[in-house]
Amino acid sequence: MAEIVRLDDLEDPRLRDYVDLRDVQLRLQLESDRGLFLAEGEKVVRRAIESGHQPRSFLMSPRWLEGLADLLDATDVPCFVLDDKSIERLTGFHVHRGALAALERPEPRPPRDVLAEARRVVVMEDLADHTNVGGAFRAAAALGFDAVLLSPRCADPLYRRAIKVSMGSVFWLPYARVDDWYAAPDLLREAGFTTYAMTLADDSVPIDEVSHDVDRLALIVGSEGHGLTPHWEKSADHRVTIPMAADIDSLNVASSVAVACWELRAR
């Protein structure tokens, strides 16, 4: 059973994992250095633990103790209890649904291992916005894709905001970060994947007109501002686009992933 620790001193060193959650760069460095990530909200905390991630501690206001009692009973890590206003001062923002958990960051998975188990993969190149990464994970998981590959500069799927937007899908959808990004097209090809690059290039084909009756398929999406790099556009087996109306040339990345995953889903 978790140790319930009621605190009123925000300088208590035991709370250090929860400080300044709105400072993105500080949190990214801190969480990487300490080997942790944070889950926010009752549902997301529950999904993190139920998917096998190991908690280091919990932080919540008193009214959430009962709702998470089953999780607290099953662990021996501390649960720090503060009132809502103190939690907001500590973290720097209003915590959604009153509960946080600090969890052990999992070891990175080798890309080849992730690809070996997959049939439909989303490949994200240099997505900088954690909200877009979380939304893309959620869309991929919901529409039957079973893995994600990330470029070295892609935003962290285990950052608090990405986790929240993904509704916890980052916990069960396998993913890997590819260090040698230039060689990633060859990695996919060697694993038997046919690649479909989302692009506004002149030779791109409407996504609903291209054949996707293939055993293994990888959907490649680029950064919010610049799209895919020329290397990925040229190396793809197919260059596809989503037909637009009303003089709008594109959707945001997460919406594009949702549309493309639906169109390219396994039948």
Tab-separated table of C-alpha atoms in Angstrom:
chain	number	residue	atom	x	y	z
A	1	MET	CA	0.000	0.000	0.000
A	2	ALA	CA	1.237	3.486	-0.860
A	3	GLU	CA	2.447	5.659	1.990
A	4	ILE	CA	0.105	8.655	2.263
A	5	VAL	CA	2.275	11.706	3.011
A	6	ARG	CA	0.413	14.930	3.782
A	7	LEU	CA	2.611	17.971	3.164
A	8	ASP	CA	2.345	21.737	3.458
A	9	ASP	CA	5.935	22.750	2.648
A	10	LEU	CA	6.342	23.308	-1.099
A	11	GLU	CA	10.130	23.346	-0.633
A	12	ASP	CA	10.124	19.730	0.536
A	13	PRO	CA	12.768	17.968	-1.623
A	14	ARG	CA	10.486	14.971	-2.045
A	15	LEU	CA	8.343	17.121	-4.335
A	16	ARG	CA	11.138	17.983	-6.744
A	17	ASP	CA	9.771	15.805	-9.568
A	18	TYR	CA	6.686	18.030	-9.753
A	19	VAL	CA	8.210	21.519	-9.828
A	20	ASP	CA	7.701	24.046	-12.683
A	21	LEU	CA	5.720	21.845	-15.040
A	22	ARG	CA	5.025	24.758	-17.409
A	23	ASP	CA	8.714	25.305	-18.209
A	24	VAL	CA	8.968	22.970	-21.207
A	25	GLN	CA	12.737	23.072	-21.731
A	26	LEU	CA	13.467	22.684	-18.031
A	27	ARG	CA	11.077	19.753	-17.740
A	28	LEU	CA	12.447	17.986	-20.812
A	29	GLN	CA	15.988	18.204	-19.444
A	30	LEU	CA	14.967	17.316	-15.893
A	31	GLU	CA	12.842	14.332	-16.884
A	32	SER	CA	15.535	12.984	-19.192
A	33	ASP	CA	18.240	13.377	-16.534
A	34	ARG	CA	16.126	11.715	-13.826
A	35	GLY	CA	14.704	8.990	-16.054
A	36	LEU	CA	11.078	9.841	-15.381
A	37	PHE	CA	7.913	11.136	-16.984
A	38	LEU	CA	4.686	12.574	-15.585
A	39	ALA	CA	1.086	11.500	-16.112
A	40	GLU	CA	-1.715	13.977	-15.407
A	41	GLY	CA	-5.339	13.237	-14.546
A	42	GLU	CA	-7.056	10.213	-13.049
A	43	LYS	CA	-7.681	8.391	-16.344
A	44	VAL	CA	-4.194	8.960	-17.728
A	45	VAL	CA	-2.493	7.993	-14.453
A	46	ARG	CA	-4.562	4.824	-14.371
A	47	ARG	CA	-3.745	3.967	-17.991
A	48	ALA	CA	-0.029	4.525	-17.404
A	49	ILE	CA	0.087	2.089	-14.512
A	50	GLU	CA	-2.265	-0.449	-16.067
A	51	SER	CA	-0.008	-0.544	-19.146
A	52	GLY	CA	2.927	-1.600	-16.970
A	53	HIS	CA	4.771	1.649	-16.230
A	54	GLN	CA	6.270	1.761	-12.747
A	55	PRO	CA	5.307	4.708	-10.506
A	56	ARG	CA	7.897	6.593	-8.434
A	57	SER	CA	5.354	8.681	-6.530
A	58	PHE	CA	1.920	10.268	-6.725
A	59	LEU	CA	0.790	13.833	-6.058
A	60	MET	CA	-2.881	14.661	-5.547
A	61	SER	CA	-5.406	16.615	-3.555
A	62	PRO	CA	-7.317	14.741	-0.822
A	63	ARG	CA	-10.497	14.267	-2.839
A	64	TRP	CA	-8.717	11.998	-5.352
A	65	LEU	CA	-7.485	9.481	-2.792
A	66	GLU	CA	-10.685	7.463	-2.897
A	67	GLY	CA	-10.941	7.358	-6.704
A	68	LEU	CA	-7.384	6.037	-7.053
A	69	ALA	CA	-7.456	3.845	-3.943
A	70	ASP	CA	-7.080	0.611	-5.919
A	71	LEU	CA	-3.867	1.847	-7.555
A	72	LEU	CA	-2.500	3.157	-4.276
A	73	ASP	CA	-3.265	-0.144	-2.554
A	74	ALA	CA	-1.230	-2.006	-5.178
A	75	THR	CA	2.022	-0.056	-4.754
A	76	ASP	CA	4.414	0.927	-1.990
A	77	VAL	CA	5.577	4.286	-3.396
A	78	PRO	CA	4.702	7.538	-1.594
A	79	CYS	CA	1.549	9.501	-2.372
A	80	PHE	CA	2.053	13.179	-1.562
A	81	VAL	CA	-1.141	15.007	-0.612
A	82	LEU	CA	-1.529	18.781	-0.928
A	83	ASP	CA	-4.539	21.036	-1.300
A	84	ASP	CA	-5.453	22.164	-4.827
A	85	LYS	CA	-4.031	25.671	-4.471
A	86	SER	CA	-0.698	24.346	-3.188
A	87	ILE	CA	-0.469	21.899	-6.094
A	88	GLU	CA	-1.105	24.759	-8.510
A	89	ARG	CA	1.640	26.875	-6.901
A	90	LEU	CA	4.060	23.958	-6.968
A	91	THR	CA	3.470	22.873	-10.555
A	92	GLY	CA	2.693	26.250	-12.088
A	93	PHE	CA	-0.734	25.354	-13.479
A	94	HIS	CA	-4.144	23.971	-12.575
A	95	VAL	CA	-3.812	20.179	-12.577
A	96	HIS	CA	-6.523	18.523	-14.647
A	97	ARG	CA	-8.667	16.276	-12.462
A	98	GLY	CA	-6.375	16.751	-9.484
A	99	ALA	CA	-3.865	13.897	-9.740
A	100	LEU	CA	-0.302	13.455	-10.993
A	101	ALA	CA	2.102	10.544	-11.028
A	102	ALA	CA	5.851	10.461	-11.610
A	103	LEU	CA	6.787	7.228	-13.378
A	104	GLU	CA	9.962	5.494	-14.478
A	105	ARG	CA	10.824	6.311	-18.086
A	106	PRO	CA	11.064	3.055	-20.075
A	107	GLU	CA	14.220	2.034	-21.893
A	108	PRO	CA	14.159	2.982	-25.600
A	109	ARG	CA	13.153	0.164	-27.925
A	110	PRO	CA	15.293	-0.674	-30.983
A	111	PRO	CA	13.533	0.414	-34.193
A	112	ARG	CA	14.001	-2.993	-35.807
A	113	ASP	CA	12.203	-4.675	-32.915
A	114	VAL	CA	9.258	-2.286	-33.192
A	115	LEU	CA	9.012	-2.783	-36.956
A	116	ALA	CA	9.217	-6.560	-36.656
A	117	GLU	CA	5.874	-6.627	-34.836
A	118	ALA	CA	4.056	-4.043	-36.998
A	119	ARG	CA	2.008	-3.936	-40.195
A	120	ARG	CA	0.896	-0.278	-40.256
A	121	VAL	CA	3.357	2.383	-39.053
A	122	VAL	CA	3.258	6.180	-38.759
A	123	VAL	CA	6.655	7.831	-39.233
A	124	MET	CA	6.984	11.355	-37.780
A	125	GLU	CA	9.760	13.624	-38.990
A	126	ASP	CA	10.636	16.588	-36.755
A	127	LEU	CA	7.184	17.303	-35.293
A	128	ALA	CA	7.979	20.040	-32.774
A	129	ASP	CA	4.628	20.447	-31.025
A	130	HIS	CA	3.825	18.010	-28.224
A	131	THR	CA	0.107	18.476	-28.843
A	132	ASN	CA	0.524	17.352	-32.453
A	133	VAL	CA	2.578	14.335	-31.433
A	134	GLY	CA	-0.027	13.303	-28.877
A	135	GLY	CA	-2.864	13.829	-31.345
A	136	ALA	CA	-1.070	11.817	-34.019
A	137	PHE	CA	-0.479	8.930	-31.595
A	138	ARG	CA	-4.146	8.970	-30.625
A	139	ALA	CA	-5.294	8.941	-34.257
A	140	ALA	CA	-2.866	6.182	-35.220
A	141	ALA	CA	-3.933	3.973	-32.329
A	142	ALA	CA	-7.643	4.600	-32.886
A	143	LEU	CA	-7.470	3.797	-36.600
A	144	GLY	CA	-5.560	0.543	-36.404
A	145	PHE	CA	-1.932	1.519	-36.907
A	146	ASP	CA	0.301	-0.481	-34.618
A	147	ALA	CA	3.623	1.387	-34.302
A	148	VAL	CA	5.313	4.783	-34.621
A	149	LEU	CA	8.837	5.797	-35.637
A	150	LEU	CA	10.215	9.185	-34.562
A	151	SER	CA	13.044	11.302	-35.921
A	152	PRO	CA	15.772	12.423	-33.480
A	153	ARG	CA	14.285	15.947	-33.324
A	154	CYS	CA	10.662	14.884	-32.923
A	155	ALA	CA	8.925	16.040	-29.732
A	156	ASP	CA	8.873	13.635	-26.787
A	157	PRO	CA	5.739	11.406	-26.696
A	158	LEU	CA	6.192	11.055	-22.930
A	159	TYR	CA	6.060	14.777	-22.244
A	160	ARG	CA	3.037	15.553	-20.056
A	161	ARG	CA	1.113	17.470	-22.739
A	162	ALA	CA	1.664	14.801	-25.406
A	163	ILE	CA	0.492	12.078	-23.021
A	164	LYS	CA	-2.630	14.025	-22.093
A	165	VAL	CA	-3.649	14.738	-25.707
A	166	SER	CA	-2.970	11.120	-26.701
A	167	MET	CA	-5.328	9.958	-23.913
A	168	GLY	CA	-2.612	7.518	-22.899
A	169	SER	CA	-2.208	5.868	-26.306
A	170	VAL	CA	1.551	6.552	-26.054
A	171	PHE	CA	1.593	3.914	-23.301
A	172	TRP	CA	0.465	0.989	-25.449
A	173	LEU	CA	1.316	1.959	-29.045
A	174	PRO	CA	4.907	0.755	-29.610
A	175	TYR	CA	7.336	3.394	-30.828
A	176	ALA	CA	11.034	3.936	-31.376
A	177	ARG	CA	13.295	6.888	-32.081
A	178	VAL	CA	15.631	6.379	-35.052
A	179	ASP	CA	19.066	7.915	-34.448
A	180	ASP	CA	20.360	7.474	-38.021
A	181	TRP	CA	17.474	9.303	-39.650
A	182	TYR	CA	19.036	9.473	-43.114
A	183	ALA	CA	19.104	5.668	-43.220
A	184	ALA	CA	15.530	5.267	-41.943
A	185	PRO	CA	13.982	4.835	-45.441
A	186	ASP	CA	16.298	1.877	-46.014
A	187	LEU	CA	15.377	0.493	-42.591
A	188	LEU	CA	11.700	0.497	-43.584
A	189	ARG	CA	12.418	-0.983	-46.987
A	190	GLU	CA	14.502	-3.803	-45.528
A	191	ALA	CA	11.642	-4.593	-43.123
A	192	GLY	CA	9.260	-4.952	-46.061
A	193	PHE	CA	7.319	-1.684	-45.761
A	194	THR	CA	5.830	0.252	-48.667
A	195	THR	CA	6.162	3.960	-47.871
A	196	TYR	CA	3.568	6.711	-48.418
A	197	ALA	CA	4.847	10.266	-47.943
A	198	MET	CA	2.347	13.036	-47.129
A	199	THR	CA	3.396	15.991	-49.280
A	200	LEU	CA	2.141	18.958	-51.290
A	201	ALA	CA	4.621	18.185	-54.088
A	202	ASP	CA	3.353	18.687	-57.642
A	203	ASP	CA	3.543	14.970	-58.394
A	204	SER	CA	1.624	13.875	-55.286
A	205	VAL	CA	-1.488	11.743	-55.825
A	206	PRO	CA	-4.794	12.139	-53.942
A	207	ILE	CA	-4.623	9.665	-51.093
A	208	ASP	CA	-7.991	8.146	-51.958
A	209	GLU	CA	-6.768	7.278	-55.462
A	210	VAL	CA	-3.568	5.418	-54.593
A	211	SER	CA	-3.427	1.654	-54.105
A	212	HIS	CA	-2.634	0.551	-50.565
A	213	ASP	CA	-3.297	-3.163	-50.809
A	214	VAL	CA	0.068	-4.029	-49.278
A	215	ASP	CA	1.057	-6.213	-46.355
A	216	ARG	CA	3.224	-3.611	-44.607
A	217	LEU	CA	2.661	0.118	-44.952
A	218	ALA	CA	4.393	3.178	-43.509
A	219	LEU	CA	2.788	6.636	-43.542
A	220	ILE	CA	5.403	9.411	-43.439
A	221	VAL	CA	4.487	12.882	-42.128
A	222	GLY	CA	6.697	15.938	-41.831
A	223	SER	CA	7.091	18.930	-39.556
A	224	GLU	CA	4.394	21.527	-38.954
A	225	GLY	CA	6.173	24.345	-40.777
A	226	HIS	CA	8.215	22.749	-43.539
A	227	GLY	CA	6.734	19.326	-44.172
A	228	LEU	CA	8.956	16.445	-45.178
A	229	THR	CA	12.598	16.868	-46.101
A	230	PRO	CA	13.487	16.249	-49.774
A	231	HIS	CA	15.288	13.034	-48.800
A	232	TRP	CA	12.074	11.487	-47.511
A	233	GLU	CA	9.938	12.797	-50.374
A	234	LYS	CA	12.305	11.334	-52.959
A	235	SER	CA	12.794	7.997	-51.210
A	236	ALA	CA	9.082	7.245	-50.692
A	237	ASP	CA	7.344	4.666	-52.847
A	238	HIS	CA	4.281	6.925	-53.103
A	239	ARG	CA	3.777	10.673	-52.630
A	240	VAL	CA	0.227	11.380	-51.505
A	241	THR	CA	-1.891	14.348	-50.513
A	242	ILE	CA	-5.328	14.954	-49.011
A	243	PRO	CA	-7.605	16.738	-51.525
A	244	MET	CA	-8.739	20.104	-50.138
A	245	ALA	CA	-11.630	22.458	-50.781
A	246	ALA	CA	-12.408	26.107	-49.998
A	247	ASP	CA	-8.902	27.313	-50.965
A	248	ILE	CA	-7.375	25.590	-47.924
A	249	ASP	CA	-4.093	23.900	-48.764
A	250	SER	CA	-3.550	21.728	-45.682
A	251	LEU	CA	-4.734	20.481	-42.299
A	252	ASN	CA	-2.686	20.432	-39.122
A	253	VAL	CA	-0.468	17.407	-38.675
A	254	ALA	CA	-2.634	15.469	-36.228
A	255	SER	CA	-5.736	15.931	-38.402
A	256	SER	CA	-3.801	14.878	-41.501
A	257	VAL	CA	-2.591	11.748	-39.738
A	258	ALA	CA	-6.163	10.878	-38.773
A	259	VAL	CA	-7.462	11.248	-42.336
A	260	ALA	CA	-4.528	9.357	-43.834
A	261	CYS	CA	-4.664	6.527	-41.298
A	262	TRP	CA	-8.356	6.049	-42.046
A	263	GLU	CA	-7.726	5.938	-45.787
A	264	LEU	CA	-4.680	3.643	-45.528
A	265	ARG	CA	-5.942	1.384	-42.759
A	266	ALA	CA	-5.714	-2.377	-43.192
A	267	ARG	CA	-8.926	-3.748	-44.692
